Amino acid sequence: MSTQSANPVEPSNFLRQIIDYDLAKGTYTNRVDPNGKPLPALVTRFPPEPNGYLHIGHAKSICLNYGLARDYDSLPSGGRCHMRLDDTNPTKEDVEYVDSILDAVRWLGFDWHHQGHEHLYYASDYFERLYEFAQILMRHGKAYVDSQNAEEIHQNRGNFSTPGVNSPYRDRSTEENIALFQKMRAGEFPDGSHVVRLKIDMTHPNIVMRDPVIYRIRHAHH
C-alpha cells in the first residue's frame, strides 16, 4: 500500500515562509507606485549587469524570482517580477549582452510584462534620481567623498581579523562633500581621484559593510 498522501502538500522554503508571513500581516498591502497605482503585495526582480553572458546560477535566480512572482500572482494580492538591467559601468557593458540576457529569460519561459504593462528597467534611466539620493545621504551625514586612492582604501579596510581604519576624509562637512561631488559629476577630476562612500562602520565584522563605495569617477560615454 502506498504511503503517499492523496493531497500532496505544496513544497515550501524559508522564502515562501517569509512571504506568507508578510502577506498574513498585510505588511506591504498599501504600497503604491509613483503614479499612485497600488503595487502587488509581492514584487521580485532579476537585476543582472549586462557585462557578459548568463550562466547556470543566473538561470536559478531567474526561475526563483519569476517563479515566485508567477505563483503569487494567482492570489488576490498579486505578484510580479521586474527585469532590471544594472547598466552602470559603460566600460564593461554591451548591447549584445543585453539582448542575450533578455533572450535567455524568454527561453526559460518567463516575461517582464504584467497585466498589460512592461516592467523592463535600466538602472541608467535613474542616474538623476541616484545623484539626488547621494546628496540626500550626504546632508544626513550618511555618506562622504573620500579622496584616498584605491590602494589606500583597500589597505585601510582591514581584513577578517583586523578592523578597518576610518578615512581621514570621513568627517568632511556637508558643504564640502556636496561641492566635491558636484565637481566629480562635472568631470573636473580624473578617474580614481575621489569616490563617494556610505558611512557605516569600519569595524563591522562584514568587510563589505566597511564604508562601501557607491560612486566612482568614470570618464566614459554611456
CSV table of C-alpha atoms in Angstrom, one decimal:
chain,number,residue,atom,x,y,z
A,1,MET,CA,0.0,0.0,0.0
A,2,SER,CA,1.3,3.4,-0.9
A,3,THR,CA,2.2,5.8,1.9
A,4,GLN,CA,2.0,8.9,-0.3
A,5,SER,CA,-0.7,11.4,0.6
A,6,ALA,CA,-3.6,11.7,-1.7
A,7,ASN,CA,-3.3,15.5,-1.4
A,8,PRO,CA,0.4,16.3,-1.5
A,9,VAL,CA,1.5,19.5,0.3
A,10,GLU,CA,3.0,22.3,-1.8
A,11,PRO,CA,6.7,22.3,-1.0
A,12,SER,CA,7.9,25.3,1.0
A,13,ASN,CA,11.1,27.0,1.9
A,14,PHE,CA,12.3,30.0,4.0
A,15,LEU,CA,11.5,32.5,1.2
A,16,ARG,CA,7.9,31.3,0.9
A,17,GLN,CA,7.6,31.3,4.7
A,18,ILE,CA,8.7,34.9,4.9
A,19,ILE,CA,6.4,35.9,2.1
A,20,ASP,CA,3.4,34.1,3.6
A,21,TYR,CA,4.1,35.7,7.0
A,22,ASP,CA,4.2,39.2,5.5
A,23,LEU,CA,1.0,38.5,3.4
A,24,ALA,CA,-0.8,37.3,6.5
A,25,LYS,CA,0.2,40.5,8.4
A,26,GLY,CA,-0.6,42.8,5.4
A,27,THR,CA,2.9,44.2,5.6
A,28,TYR,CA,3.0,45.5,2.0
A,29,THR,CA,-0.6,45.7,1.1
A,30,ASN,CA,-0.9,49.5,1.0
A,31,ARG,CA,2.1,50.3,-1.3
A,32,VAL,CA,1.6,52.4,-4.4
A,33,ASP,CA,3.8,53.3,-7.4
A,34,PRO,CA,4.9,56.9,-8.3
A,35,ASN,CA,1.6,57.3,-10.2
A,36,GLY,CA,-0.5,56.3,-7.2
A,37,LYS,CA,-1.4,52.9,-8.5
A,38,PRO,CA,-1.5,50.1,-6.0
A,39,LEU,CA,1.5,47.7,-6.1
A,40,PRO,CA,1.2,43.9,-5.8
A,41,ALA,CA,2.0,42.6,-2.4
A,42,LEU,CA,4.9,40.7,-3.9
A,43,VAL,CA,7.4,42.3,-6.2
A,44,THR,CA,10.6,40.5,-7.1
A,45,ARG,CA,13.4,41.4,-9.6
A,46,PHE,CA,16.1,39.9,-11.7
A,47,PRO,CA,18.9,42.5,-11.8
A,48,PRO,CA,21.9,41.3,-13.9
A,49,GLU,CA,24.7,43.5,-15.1
A,50,PRO,CA,25.0,43.3,-18.9
A,51,ASN,CA,28.7,42.7,-18.9
A,52,GLY,CA,28.7,39.1,-20.1
A,53,TYR,CA,26.6,36.0,-20.9
A,54,LEU,CA,24.4,34.4,-18.3
A,55,HIS,CA,25.4,31.1,-16.6
A,56,ILE,CA,23.5,28.3,-14.7
A,57,GLY,CA,23.5,30.4,-11.5
A,58,HIS,CA,21.6,33.2,-13.3
A,59,ALA,CA,19.1,30.6,-14.6
A,60,LYS,CA,18.4,29.6,-11.0
A,61,SER,CA,17.8,33.3,-10.0
A,62,ILE,CA,15.5,33.8,-13.0
A,63,CYS,CA,13.4,30.8,-12.1
A,64,LEU,CA,13.3,31.7,-8.5
A,65,ASN,CA,12.3,35.3,-8.9
A,66,TYR,CA,9.9,34.9,-11.8
A,67,GLY,CA,8.6,31.7,-10.4
A,68,LEU,CA,7.7,33.2,-7.1
A,69,ALA,CA,6.0,36.2,-8.8
A,70,ARG,CA,4.1,33.8,-11.0
A,71,ASP,CA,2.9,31.6,-8.2
A,72,TYR,CA,1.7,34.5,-6.0
A,73,ASP,CA,0.1,36.4,-8.9
A,74,SER,CA,-2.7,33.9,-8.7
A,75,LEU,CA,-3.6,35.3,-5.2
A,76,PRO,CA,-5.8,38.5,-4.8
A,77,SER,CA,-2.8,40.4,-3.5
A,78,GLY,CA,-0.9,39.6,-6.8
A,79,GLY,CA,2.8,39.4,-7.6
A,80,ARG,CA,5.1,40.4,-10.4
A,81,CYS,CA,8.8,40.4,-11.3
A,82,HIS,CA,10.8,43.3,-12.7
A,83,MET,CA,13.5,42.8,-15.3
A,84,ARG,CA,16.2,45.3,-14.2
A,85,LEU,CA,19.4,45.7,-16.1
A,86,ASP,CA,22.2,47.2,-13.9
A,87,ASP,CA,23.9,49.1,-16.7
A,88,THR,CA,26.0,51.5,-14.7
A,89,ASN,CA,29.5,50.7,-16.0
A,90,PRO,CA,29.8,51.6,-19.7
A,91,THR,CA,33.4,50.4,-20.0
A,92,LYS,CA,32.4,46.7,-19.4
A,93,GLU,CA,28.8,46.5,-20.8
A,94,ASP,CA,27.5,46.0,-24.3
A,95,VAL,CA,24.1,45.9,-26.0
A,96,GLU,CA,25.0,42.3,-27.2
A,97,TYR,CA,24.8,41.2,-23.6
A,98,VAL,CA,21.5,43.0,-23.0
A,99,ASP,CA,19.9,41.2,-26.0
A,100,SER,CA,21.4,37.8,-24.8
A,101,ILE,CA,20.1,38.2,-21.3
A,102,LEU,CA,16.6,39.1,-22.4
A,103,ASP,CA,16.6,36.2,-24.8
A,104,ALA,CA,17.7,33.8,-22.0
A,105,VAL,CA,14.8,35.0,-19.8
A,106,ARG,CA,12.3,34.3,-22.6
A,107,TRP,CA,13.9,31.0,-23.4
A,108,LEU,CA,13.3,29.9,-19.8
A,109,GLY,CA,9.6,30.7,-20.3
A,110,PHE,CA,9.3,34.0,-18.5
A,111,ASP,CA,8.5,37.5,-19.5
A,112,TRP,CA,8.6,41.0,-18.0
A,113,HIS,CA,5.0,42.0,-19.0
A,114,HIS,CA,2.3,42.0,-16.3
A,115,GLN,CA,-1.3,43.0,-16.8
A,116,GLY,CA,-0.6,44.8,-20.0
A,117,HIS,CA,2.4,46.8,-18.7
A,118,GLU,CA,6.1,46.3,-19.4
A,119,HIS,CA,8.4,46.0,-16.4
A,120,LEU,CA,11.8,46.2,-18.1
A,121,TYR,CA,14.1,48.8,-16.4
A,122,TYR,CA,17.6,50.1,-16.9
A,123,ALA,CA,19.5,51.5,-13.9
A,124,SER,CA,21.0,54.2,-16.2
A,125,ASP,CA,17.5,55.7,-16.6
A,126,TYR,CA,17.6,56.7,-12.9
A,127,PHE,CA,21.0,58.4,-12.8
A,128,GLU,CA,19.4,61.7,-11.9
A,129,ARG,CA,17.5,60.2,-9.0
A,130,LEU,CA,20.6,58.3,-7.8
A,131,TYR,CA,22.5,61.6,-7.9
A,132,GLU,CA,19.9,63.2,-5.8
A,133,PHE,CA,19.8,60.3,-3.3
A,134,ALA,CA,23.6,60.6,-2.9
A,135,GLN,CA,23.3,64.2,-1.9
A,136,ILE,CA,20.5,63.4,0.5
A,137,LEU,CA,22.7,60.9,2.2
A,138,MET,CA,25.4,63.5,2.5
A,139,ARG,CA,23.1,66.0,4.0
A,140,HIS,CA,22.1,63.4,6.6
A,141,GLY,CA,25.7,62.6,7.4
A,142,LYS,CA,25.4,59.1,5.9
A,143,ALA,CA,27.9,59.4,3.0
A,144,TYR,CA,31.1,61.3,2.2
A,145,VAL,CA,33.6,62.0,-0.5
A,146,ASP,CA,36.8,60.1,0.1
A,147,SER,CA,40.0,61.3,-1.6
A,148,GLN,CA,42.1,58.3,-0.8
A,149,ASN,CA,43.3,56.3,-3.8
A,150,ALA,CA,42.2,52.7,-4.4
A,151,GLU,CA,45.2,51.1,-2.7
A,152,GLU,CA,44.8,53.3,0.5
A,153,ILE,CA,41.1,52.4,0.7
A,154,HIS,CA,41.9,48.7,0.3
A,155,GLN,CA,44.6,48.8,3.0
A,156,ASN,CA,42.5,50.8,5.5
A,157,ARG,CA,39.5,48.4,5.1
A,158,GLY,CA,41.3,45.8,7.2
A,159,ASN,CA,40.6,42.1,6.9
A,160,PHE,CA,38.7,39.3,8.6
A,161,SER,CA,40.9,39.5,11.7
A,162,THR,CA,41.7,43.2,11.7
A,163,PRO,CA,39.2,46.1,11.9
A,164,GLY,CA,39.3,48.8,9.3
A,165,VAL,CA,40.6,52.4,9.9
A,166,ASN,CA,38.4,55.5,9.3
A,167,SER,CA,39.3,57.5,6.3
A,168,PRO,CA,41.0,60.9,7.1
A,169,TYR,CA,38.2,62.4,4.9
A,170,ARG,CA,35.3,60.7,6.7
A,171,ASP,CA,34.3,63.8,8.7
A,172,ARG,CA,34.2,66.3,5.9
A,173,SER,CA,31.5,68.9,6.2
A,174,THR,CA,28.2,68.5,4.3
A,175,GLU,CA,29.1,71.6,2.2
A,176,GLU,CA,32.5,70.3,1.2
A,177,ASN,CA,31.1,66.8,0.4
A,178,ILE,CA,28.4,68.2,-1.9
A,179,ALA,CA,30.7,70.7,-3.6
A,180,LEU,CA,33.2,67.9,-4.3
A,181,PHE,CA,30.5,65.6,-5.5
A,182,GLN,CA,29.2,68.2,-7.9
A,183,LYS,CA,32.7,68.7,-9.3
A,184,MET,CA,33.1,64.9,-9.7
A,185,ARG,CA,29.9,64.8,-11.8
A,186,ALA,CA,31.1,67.8,-13.8
A,187,GLY,CA,34.2,65.9,-14.8
A,188,GLU,CA,36.7,68.2,-13.1
A,189,PHE,CA,38.6,65.3,-11.5
A,190,PRO,CA,40.5,62.4,-13.1
A,191,ASP,CA,39.3,58.8,-12.6
A,192,GLY,CA,40.2,57.4,-9.2
A,193,SER,CA,40.9,60.7,-7.5
A,194,HIS,CA,37.7,60.7,-5.4
A,195,VAL,CA,34.9,58.3,-4.6
A,196,VAL,CA,31.7,58.5,-2.5
A,197,ARG,CA,31.3,56.1,0.3
A,198,LEU,CA,28.5,55.2,2.7
A,199,LYS,CA,29.3,56.0,6.3
A,200,ILE,CA,28.5,52.7,8.1
A,201,ASP,CA,31.2,51.2,10.4
A,202,MET,CA,34.8,50.5,9.6
A,203,THR,CA,34.9,47.8,12.4
A,204,HIS,CA,31.9,45.9,11.0
A,205,PRO,CA,32.6,42.1,11.0
A,206,ASN,CA,31.3,42.0,7.4
A,207,ILE,CA,34.1,43.7,5.4
A,208,VAL,CA,31.6,44.7,2.7
A,209,MET,CA,29.9,46.9,5.2
A,210,ARG,CA,33.0,48.9,6.0
A,211,ASP,CA,32.0,52.2,4.3
A,212,PRO,CA,31.4,50.7,0.8
A,213,VAL,CA,32.0,52.8,-2.3
A,214,ILE,CA,28.7,53.9,-4.0
A,215,TYR,CA,30.1,56.4,-6.6
A,216,ARG,CA,33.2,56.5,-8.7
A,217,ILE,CA,34.5,58.8,-11.4
A,218,ARG,CA,34.4,57.3,-15.0
A,219,HIS,CA,35.3,59.4,-18.0
A,220,ALA,CA,33.3,57.3,-20.4
A,221,HIS,CA,30.4,57.7,-22.7
A,222,HIS,CA,27.3,55.8,-21.6
